[in-house]
Amino acid sequence: MRASFDLSLYLVLDPVQCGGHDAALTVARAALEGGVTLVQLRAPEWHKRAWFELSRALLPITRAHGVPFVINDHVDVALAVGADGVHIGQRDLPADAARRLLGPDALIGLSVSNLAETEDAARLAGIVDYLGAGPVYATPTKTDASAPCGIDGLATIVAAAHLPTVAIGGIQAHNAADVMRAKPAGLAVVSAICKAANPRDAAAALRATIAHAQI
Amino acid sequence: MRASFDLSLYLVLDPVQCGGHDAALTVARAALEGGVTLVQLRAPEWHKRAWFELSRALLPITRAHGVPFVINDHVDVALAVGADGVHIGQRDLPADAARRLLGPDALIGLSVSNLAETEDAARLAGIVDYLGAGPVYATPTKTDASAPCGIDGLATIVAAAHLPTVAIGGIQAHNAADVMRAKPAGLAVVSAICKAANPRDAAAALRATIAHAQI
């Protein structure tokens, strides 16, 4: 379990959306300058060698900002590069297996998409640090995602969760304030930053919207 | 590095070809009875939870036969279930990273498809235990595979290799004796056993062909 972390603005970095390895580094740097509080690497189309190389290049950047860097799904990549943790889904390695491999200090997040999965996750207190709830909206980013839960579904999950919960799925500048009404600990975005013309400004604007809602 | 292992008849178990989790266990049991000397799990279409569950069920079966069980690509699955090692490709985690994570006793294999990769692998003596060379023939099993090397290409790789080398790719009962003419340490098969009407008999027949060629 990680002593402290901030889910406010959680960047899911998709290097394909960014335009490749180098472009992903540029986006990550800009997004961190704009106020991103956590970075996850997710590259479902990529082989692990490319995950490994990009992760090794990202880690000094996130470290310089004091922001945790986690790997989607691949515990082995996280271990190989010394990342801060992983984010796992319901069909990835079980959370307790990931915790055993990563040790007590790693940051581990778990995706939930409905109330049943959220209630199951209550058993994982002490193993999992936070939940990722969604998709809130339908999204083309993740083709194997569950049915969207919507704002009301998100609010139900957040209220039932025993862990800090970040909302994910189709979150953009125009709907960020709406999603915050469900009282998640923060928002996770993919294309809203990875595909932004100016990732630094996009991150800063989202961060301001989230800060306003957190008052 | 594993003290001893036998590449003679290397089963790459594809649970989708077998017909699912339960069918894969049945195929593995039968193939081991027929004389398979090493089992690798490869399920590129599957999420890691399914790899984890099948691996946990396979391990007592391979152990009962004294045969090593390795995981394709996913070092984290191997660590989580306590498998005997991994088989990695050129685009997976680097071999030295896999060795660091798995420790000195694990069995680690590396795919090579040409002479340049084989010569590169010479630098990995002490890290990698064996090479998998191929595809010998074109195969529909692995859609992202390199160009086939053929029997002559295989013979060149085997002669250049500093490590025991198992041949893979399109190997079936009807061409097994031909492939053995290139003097590999053994043959790796997928559909020749996974899709056989009788996996035990298919394994036994291949084993006999290989043993005859090894005299």
PDB file of N, CA, C and O in Angstrom, chain A residues 96-144:
ATOM      1  N   ASP A  96      -4.301 -10.173  -5.319  1.00  0.00           N
ATOM      2  CA  ASP A  96      -3.412 -10.682  -4.259  1.00  0.00           C
ATOM      3  C   ASP A  96      -2.117 -11.240  -4.849  1.00  0.00           C
ATOM      4  O   ASP A  96      -1.047 -11.106  -4.242  1.00  0.00           O
ATOM      5  N   ALA A  97      -2.195 -11.818  -6.049  1.00  0.00           N
ATOM      6  CA  ALA A  97      -0.972 -12.289  -6.710  1.00  0.00           C
ATOM      7  C   ALA A  97      -0.086 -11.094  -7.088  1.00  0.00           C
ATOM      8  O   ALA A  97       1.137 -11.128  -6.911  1.00  0.00           O
ATOM      9  N   ALA A  98      -0.698 -10.041  -7.593  1.00  0.00           N
ATOM     10  CA  ALA A  98       0.067  -8.838  -7.944  1.00  0.00           C
ATOM     11  C   ALA A  98       0.732  -8.247  -6.695  1.00  0.00           C
ATOM     12  O   ALA A  98       1.904  -7.861  -6.736  1.00  0.00           O
ATOM     13  N   ARG A  99       0.000  -8.202  -5.592  1.00  0.00           N
ATOM     14  CA  ARG A  99       0.567  -7.648  -4.349  1.00  0.00           C
ATOM     15  C   ARG A  99       1.750  -8.491  -3.871  1.00  0.00           C
ATOM     16  O   ARG A  99       2.784  -7.944  -3.481  1.00  0.00           O
ATOM     17  N   ARG A 100       1.611  -9.807  -3.939  1.00  0.00           N
ATOM     18  CA  ARG A 100       2.727 -10.667  -3.520  1.00  0.00           C
ATOM     19  C   ARG A 100       3.973 -10.396  -4.352  1.00  0.00           C
ATOM     20  O   ARG A 100       5.086 -10.334  -3.841  1.00  0.00           O
ATOM     21  N   LEU A 101       3.776 -10.218  -5.670  1.00  0.00           N
ATOM     22  CA  LEU A 101       4.926 -10.010  -6.554  1.00  0.00           C
ATOM     23  C   LEU A 101       5.537  -8.625  -6.385  1.00  0.00           C
ATOM     24  O   LEU A 101       6.753  -8.463  -6.473  1.00  0.00           O
ATOM     25  N   LEU A 102       4.701  -7.624  -6.129  1.00  0.00           N
ATOM     26  CA  LEU A 102       5.186  -6.234  -6.118  1.00  0.00           C
ATOM     27  C   LEU A 102       5.618  -5.761  -4.740  1.00  0.00           C
ATOM     28  O   LEU A 102       6.318  -4.748  -4.630  1.00  0.00           O
ATOM     29  N   GLY A 103       5.182  -6.450  -3.704  1.00  0.00           N
ATOM     30  CA  GLY A 103       5.596  -6.056  -2.362  1.00  0.00           C
ATOM     31  C   GLY A 103       4.646  -5.068  -1.720  1.00  0.00           C
ATOM     32  O   GLY A 103       3.730  -4.542  -2.369  1.00  0.00           O
ATOM     33  N   PRO A 104       4.876  -4.794  -0.433  1.00  0.00           N
ATOM     34  CA  PRO A 104       3.906  -4.031   0.356  1.00  0.00           C
ATOM     35  C   PRO A 104       3.815  -2.545  -0.012  1.00  0.00           C
ATOM     36  O   PRO A 104       2.797  -1.914   0.284  1.00  0.00           O
ATOM     37  N   ASP A 105       4.832  -1.977  -0.642  1.00  0.00           N
ATOM     38  CA  ASP A 105       4.833  -0.526  -0.871  1.00  0.00           C
ATOM     39  C   ASP A 105       4.276  -0.113  -2.227  1.00  0.00           C
ATOM     40  O   ASP A 105       4.103   1.080  -2.492  1.00  0.00           O
ATOM     41  N   ALA A 106       3.996  -1.068  -3.096  1.00  0.00           N
ATOM     42  CA  ALA A 106       3.539  -0.728  -4.448  1.00  0.00           C
ATOM     43  C   ALA A 106       2.135  -0.128  -4.402  1.00  0.00           C
ATOM     44  O   ALA A 106       1.349  -0.388  -3.489  1.00  0.00           O
ATOM     45  N   LEU A 107       1.853   0.675  -5.418  1.00  0.00           N
ATOM     46  CA  LEU A 107       0.519   1.252  -5.606  1.00  0.00           C
ATOM     47  C   LEU A 107      -0.251   0.340  -6.564  1.00  0.00           C
ATOM     48  O   LEU A 107       0.171   0.131  -7.699  1.00  0.00           O
ATOM     49  N   ILE A 108      -1.367  -0.205  -6.091  1.00  0.00           N
ATOM     50  CA  ILE A 108      -2.147  -1.135  -6.926  1.00  0.00           C
ATOM     51  C   ILE A 108      -3.578  -0.642  -7.046  1.00  0.00           C
ATOM     52  O   ILE A 108      -4.257  -0.419  -6.037  1.00  0.00           O
ATOM     53  N   GLY A 109      -4.009  -0.458  -8.294  1.00  0.00           N
ATOM     54  CA  GLY A 109      -5.385  -0.072  -8.584  1.00  0.00           C
ATOM     55  C   GLY A 109      -6.120  -1.194  -9.272  1.00  0.00           C
ATOM     56  O   GLY A 109      -5.509  -2.030  -9.938  1.00  0.00           O
ATOM     57  N   LEU A 110      -7.433  -1.209  -9.095  1.00  0.00           N
ATOM     58  CA  LEU A 110      -8.273  -2.266  -9.667  1.00  0.00           C
ATOM     59  C   LEU A 110      -9.463  -1.633 -10.379  1.00  0.00           C
ATOM     60  O   LEU A 110     -10.142  -0.771  -9.813  1.00  0.00           O
ATOM     61  N   SER A 111      -9.749  -2.082 -11.599  1.00  0.00           N
ATOM     62  CA  SER A 111     -10.922  -1.602 -12.328  1.00  0.00           C
ATOM     63  C   SER A 111     -12.187  -2.281 -11.831  1.00  0.00           C
ATOM     64  O   SER A 111     -12.212  -3.506 -11.654  1.00  0.00           O
ATOM     65  N   VAL A 112     -13.232  -1.480 -11.646  1.00  0.00           N
ATOM     66  CA  VAL A 112     -14.570  -2.024 -11.362  1.00  0.00           C
ATOM     67  C   VAL A 112     -15.550  -1.331 -12.302  1.00  0.00           C
ATOM     68  O   VAL A 112     -15.365  -0.163 -12.643  1.00  0.00           O
ATOM     69  N   SER A 113     -16.579  -2.063 -12.714  1.00  0.00           N
ATOM     70  CA  SER A 113     -17.517  -1.467 -13.658  1.00  0.00           C
ATOM     71  C   SER A 113     -18.946  -1.523 -13.157  1.00  0.00           C
ATOM     72  O   SER A 113     -19.856  -1.027 -13.829  1.00  0.00           O
ATOM     73  N   ASN A 114     -19.148  -2.118 -11.990  1.00  0.00           N
ATOM     74  CA  ASN A 114     -20.512  -2.213 -11.463  1.00  0.00           C
ATOM     75  C   ASN A 114     -20.461  -2.422  -9.952  1.00  0.00           C
ATOM     76  O   ASN A 114     -19.378  -2.557  -9.368  1.00  0.00           O
ATOM     77  N   LEU A 115     -21.630  -2.481  -9.344  1.00  0.00           N
ATOM     78  CA  LEU A 115     -21.713  -2.559  -7.888  1.00  0.00           C
ATOM     79  C   LEU A 115     -21.191  -3.897  -7.364  1.00  0.00           C
ATOM     80  O   LEU A 115     -20.522  -3.949  -6.325  1.00  0.00           O
ATOM     81  N   ALA A 116     -21.463  -4.978  -8.101  1.00  0.00           N
ATOM     82  CA  ALA A 116     -21.005  -6.304  -7.651  1.00  0.00           C
ATOM     83  C   ALA A 116     -19.483  -6.339  -7.567  1.00  0.00           C
ATOM     84  O   ALA A 116     -18.921  -6.819  -6.577  1.00  0.00           O
ATOM     85  N   GLU A 117     -18.811  -5.816  -8.593  1.00  0.00           N
ATOM     86  CA  GLU A 117     -17.346  -5.799  -8.570  1.00  0.00           C
ATOM     87  C   GLU A 117     -16.825  -4.872  -7.463  1.00  0.00           C
ATOM     88  O   GLU A 117     -15.789  -5.137  -6.855  1.00  0.00           O
ATOM     89  N   THR A 118     -17.563  -3.799  -7.204  1.00  0.00           N
ATOM     90  CA  THR A 118     -17.156  -2.859  -6.148  1.00  0.00           C
ATOM     91  C   THR A 118     -17.267  -3.528  -4.783  1.00  0.00           C
ATOM     92  O   THR A 118     -16.388  -3.372  -3.926  1.00  0.00           O
ATOM     93  N   GLU A 119     -18.350  -4.280  -4.587  1.00  0.00           N
ATOM     94  CA  GLU A 119     -18.521  -4.973  -3.308  1.00  0.00           C
ATOM     95  C   GLU A 119     -17.479  -6.083  -3.148  1.00  0.00           C
ATOM     96  O   GLU A 119     -16.935  -6.278  -2.066  1.00  0.00           O
ATOM     97  N   ASP A 120     -17.195  -6.787  -4.244  1.00  0.00           N
ATOM     98  CA  ASP A 120     -16.102  -7.780  -4.205  1.00  0.00           C
ATOM     99  C   ASP A 120     -14.786  -7.133  -3.785  1.00  0.00           C
ATOM    100  O   ASP A 120     -13.997  -7.732  -3.057  1.00  0.00           O
ATOM    101  N   ALA A 121     -14.550  -5.932  -4.284  1.00  0.00           N
ATOM    102  CA  ALA A 121     -13.278  -5.255  -4.021  1.00  0.00           C
ATOM    103  C   ALA A 121     -13.129  -4.894  -2.547  1.00  0.00           C
ATOM    104  O   ALA A 121     -12.002  -4.667  -2.081  1.00  0.00           O
ATOM    105  N   ALA A 122     -14.225  -4.856  -1.798  1.00  0.00           N
ATOM    106  CA  ALA A 122     -14.136  -4.553  -0.360  1.00  0.00           C
ATOM    107  C   ALA A 122     -13.282  -5.601   0.354  1.00  0.00           C
ATOM    108  O   ALA A 122     -12.610  -5.303   1.338  1.00  0.00           O
ATOM    109  N   ARG A 123     -13.294  -6.834  -0.185  1.00  0.00           N
ATOM    110  CA  ARG A 123     -12.467  -7.906   0.387  1.00  0.00           C
ATOM    111  C   ARG A 123     -10.972  -7.663   0.170  1.00  0.00           C
ATOM    112  O   ARG A 123     -10.141  -8.359   0.741  1.00  0.00           O
ATOM    113  N   LEU A 124     -10.663  -6.729  -0.714  1.00  0.00           N
ATOM    114  CA  LEU A 124      -9.267  -6.509  -1.097  1.00  0.00           C
ATOM    115  C   LEU A 124      -8.645  -5.316  -0.380  1.00  0.00           C
ATOM    116  O   LEU A 124      -7.563  -4.861  -0.747  1.00  0.00           O
ATOM    117  N   ALA A 125      -9.338  -4.804   0.649  1.00  0.00           N
ATOM    118  CA  ALA A 125      -8.730  -3.740   1.460  1.00  0.00           C
ATOM    119  C   ALA A 125      -7.438  -4.303   2.051  1.00  0.00           C
ATOM    120  O   ALA A 125      -7.398  -5.447   2.510  1.00  0.00           O
ATOM    121  N   GLY A 126      -6.371  -3.531   1.993  1.00  0.00           N
ATOM    122  CA  GLY A 126      -5.063  -4.033   2.432  1.00  0.00           C
ATOM    123  C   GLY A 126      -4.264  -4.615   1.276  1.00  0.00           C
ATOM    124  O   GLY A 126      -3.066  -4.862   1.404  1.00  0.00           O
ATOM    125  N   ILE A 127      -4.936  -4.876   0.158  1.00  0.00           N
ATOM    126  CA  ILE A 127      -4.249  -5.404  -1.038  1.00  0.00           C
ATOM    127  C   ILE A 127      -4.263  -4.356  -2.151  1.00  0.00           C
ATOM    128  O   ILE A 127      -3.255  -4.101  -2.788  1.00  0.00           O
ATOM    129  N   VAL A 128      -5.454  -3.772  -2.359  1.00  0.00           N
ATOM    130  CA  VAL A 128      -5.624  -2.775  -3.426  1.00  0.00           C
ATOM    131  C   VAL A 128      -5.668  -1.384  -2.783  1.00  0.00           C
ATOM    132  O   VAL A 128      -6.248  -1.209  -1.714  1.00  0.00           O
ATOM    133  N   ASP A 129      -5.051  -0.388  -3.461  1.00  0.00           N
ATOM    134  CA  ASP A 129      -4.995   0.980  -2.929  1.00  0.00           C
ATOM    135  C   ASP A 129      -6.165   1.847  -3.375  1.00  0.00           C
ATOM    136  O   ASP A 129      -6.575   2.749  -2.661  1.00  0.00           O
ATOM    137  N   TYR A 130      -6.611   1.618  -4.613  1.00  0.00           N
ATOM    138  CA  TYR A 130      -7.681   2.475  -5.132  1.00  0.00           C
ATOM    139  C   TYR A 130      -8.459   1.705  -6.189  1.00  0.00           C
ATOM    140  O   TYR A 130      -7.993   0.657  -6.691  1.00  0.00           O
ATOM    141  N   LEU A 131      -9.629   2.214  -6.533  1.00  0.00           N
ATOM    142  CA  LEU A 131     -10.434   1.636  -7.611  1.00  0.00           C
ATOM    143  C   LEU A 131     -10.498   2.597  -8.793  1.00  0.00           C
ATOM    144  O   LEU A 131     -10.509   3.819  -8.608  1.00  0.00           O
ATOM    145  N   GLY A 132     -10.572   2.042  -9.980  1.00  0.00           N
ATOM    146  CA  GLY A 132     -10.885   2.801 -11.188  1.00  0.00           C
ATOM    147  C   GLY A 132     -12.286   2.390 -11.614  1.00  0.00           C
ATOM    148  O   GLY A 132     -12.517   1.217 -11.904  1.00  0.00           O
ATOM    149  N   ALA A 133     -13.230   3.330 -11.635  1.00  0.00           N
ATOM    150  CA  ALA A 133     -14.642   2.999 -11.890  1.00  0.00           C
ATOM    151  C   ALA A 133     -15.068   3.501 -13.257  1.00  0.00           C
ATOM    152  O   ALA A 133     -14.907   4.687 -13.582  1.00  0.00           O
ATOM    153  N   GLY A 134     -15.638   2.600 -14.039  1.00  0.00           N
ATOM    154  CA  GLY A 134     -16.114   3.012 -15.347  1.00  0.00           C
ATOM    155  C   GLY A 134     -16.281   1.825 -16.280  1.00  0.00           C
ATOM    156  O   GLY A 134     -16.237   0.690 -15.808  1.00  0.00           O
ATOM    157  N   PRO A 135     -16.471   2.046 -17.547  1.00  0.00           N
ATOM    158  CA  PRO A 135     -16.471   3.369 -18.162  1.00  0.00           C
ATOM    159  C   PRO A 135     -17.720   4.181 -17.800  1.00  0.00           C
ATOM    160  O   PRO A 135     -18.835   3.635 -17.776  1.00  0.00           O
ATOM    161  N   VAL A 136     -17.513   5.476 -17.528  1.00  0.00           N
ATOM    162  CA  VAL A 136     -18.650   6.356 -17.269  1.00  0.00           C
ATOM    163  C   VAL A 136     -19.446   6.514 -18.546  1.00  0.00           C
ATOM    164  O   VAL A 136     -20.671   6.361 -18.557  1.00  0.00           O
ATOM    165  N   TYR A 137     -18.740   6.819 -19.611  1.00  0.00           N
ATOM    166  CA  TYR A 137     -19.362   6.952 -20.936  1.00  0.00           C
ATOM    167  C   TYR A 137     -18.765   5.896 -21.868  1.00  0.00           C
ATOM    168  O   TYR A 137     -17.672   5.392 -21.615  1.00  0.00           O
ATOM    169  N   ALA A 138     -19.487   5.594 -22.953  1.00  0.00           N
ATOM    170  CA  ALA A 138     -18.926   4.719 -23.985  1.00  0.00           C
ATOM    171  C   ALA A 138     -17.694   5.395 -24.577  1.00  0.00           C
ATOM    172  O   ALA A 138     -17.652   6.615 -24.694  1.00  0.00           O
ATOM    173  N   THR A 139     -16.702   4.586 -24.903  1.00  0.00           N
ATOM    174  CA  THR A 139     -15.463   5.151 -25.431  1.00  0.00           C
ATOM    175  C   THR A 139     -14.871   4.232 -26.477  1.00  0.00           C
ATOM    176  O   THR A 139     -14.881   3.012 -26.309  1.00  0.00           O
ATOM    177  N   PRO A 140     -14.355   4.800 -27.543  1.00  0.00           N
ATOM    178  CA  PRO A 140     -13.682   3.958 -28.542  1.00  0.00           C
ATOM    179  C   PRO A 140     -12.282   3.525 -28.104  1.00  0.00           C
ATOM    180  O   PRO A 140     -11.676   2.663 -28.713  1.00  0.00           O
ATOM    181  N   THR A 141     -11.761   4.125 -27.004  1.00  0.00           N
ATOM    182  CA  THR A 141     -10.386   3.827 -26.587  1.00  0.00           C
ATOM    183  C   THR A 141     -10.205   2.371 -26.197  1.00  0.00           C
ATOM    184  O   THR A 141      -9.193   1.752 -26.458  1.00  0.00           O
ATOM    185  N   LYS A 142     -11.204   1.823 -25.506  1.00  0.00           N
ATOM    186  CA  LYS A 142     -11.038   0.503 -24.927  1.00  0.00           C
ATOM    187  C   LYS A 142     -12.177  -0.347 -25.456  1.00  0.00           C
ATOM    188  O   LYS A 142     -13.303  -0.305 -24.975  1.00  0.00           O
ATOM    189  N   THR A 143     -11.859  -1.147 -26.470  1.00  0.00           N
ATOM    190  CA  THR A 143     -12.899  -1.845 -27.207  1.00  0.00           C
ATOM    191  C   THR A 143     -13.478  -3.024 -26.427  1.00  0.00           C
ATOM    192  O   THR A 143     -14.575  -3.477 -26.731  1.00  0.00           O
ATOM    193  N   ASP A 144     -12.734  -3.494 -25.403  1.00  0.00           N
ATOM    194  CA  ASP A 144     -13.242  -4.643 -24.639  1.00  0.00           C
ATOM    195  C   ASP A 144     -13.859  -4.200 -23.306  1.00  0.00           C
ATOM    196  O   ASP A 144     -14.025  -4.999 -22.395  1.00  0.00           O
TER     197      ASP A 144
END
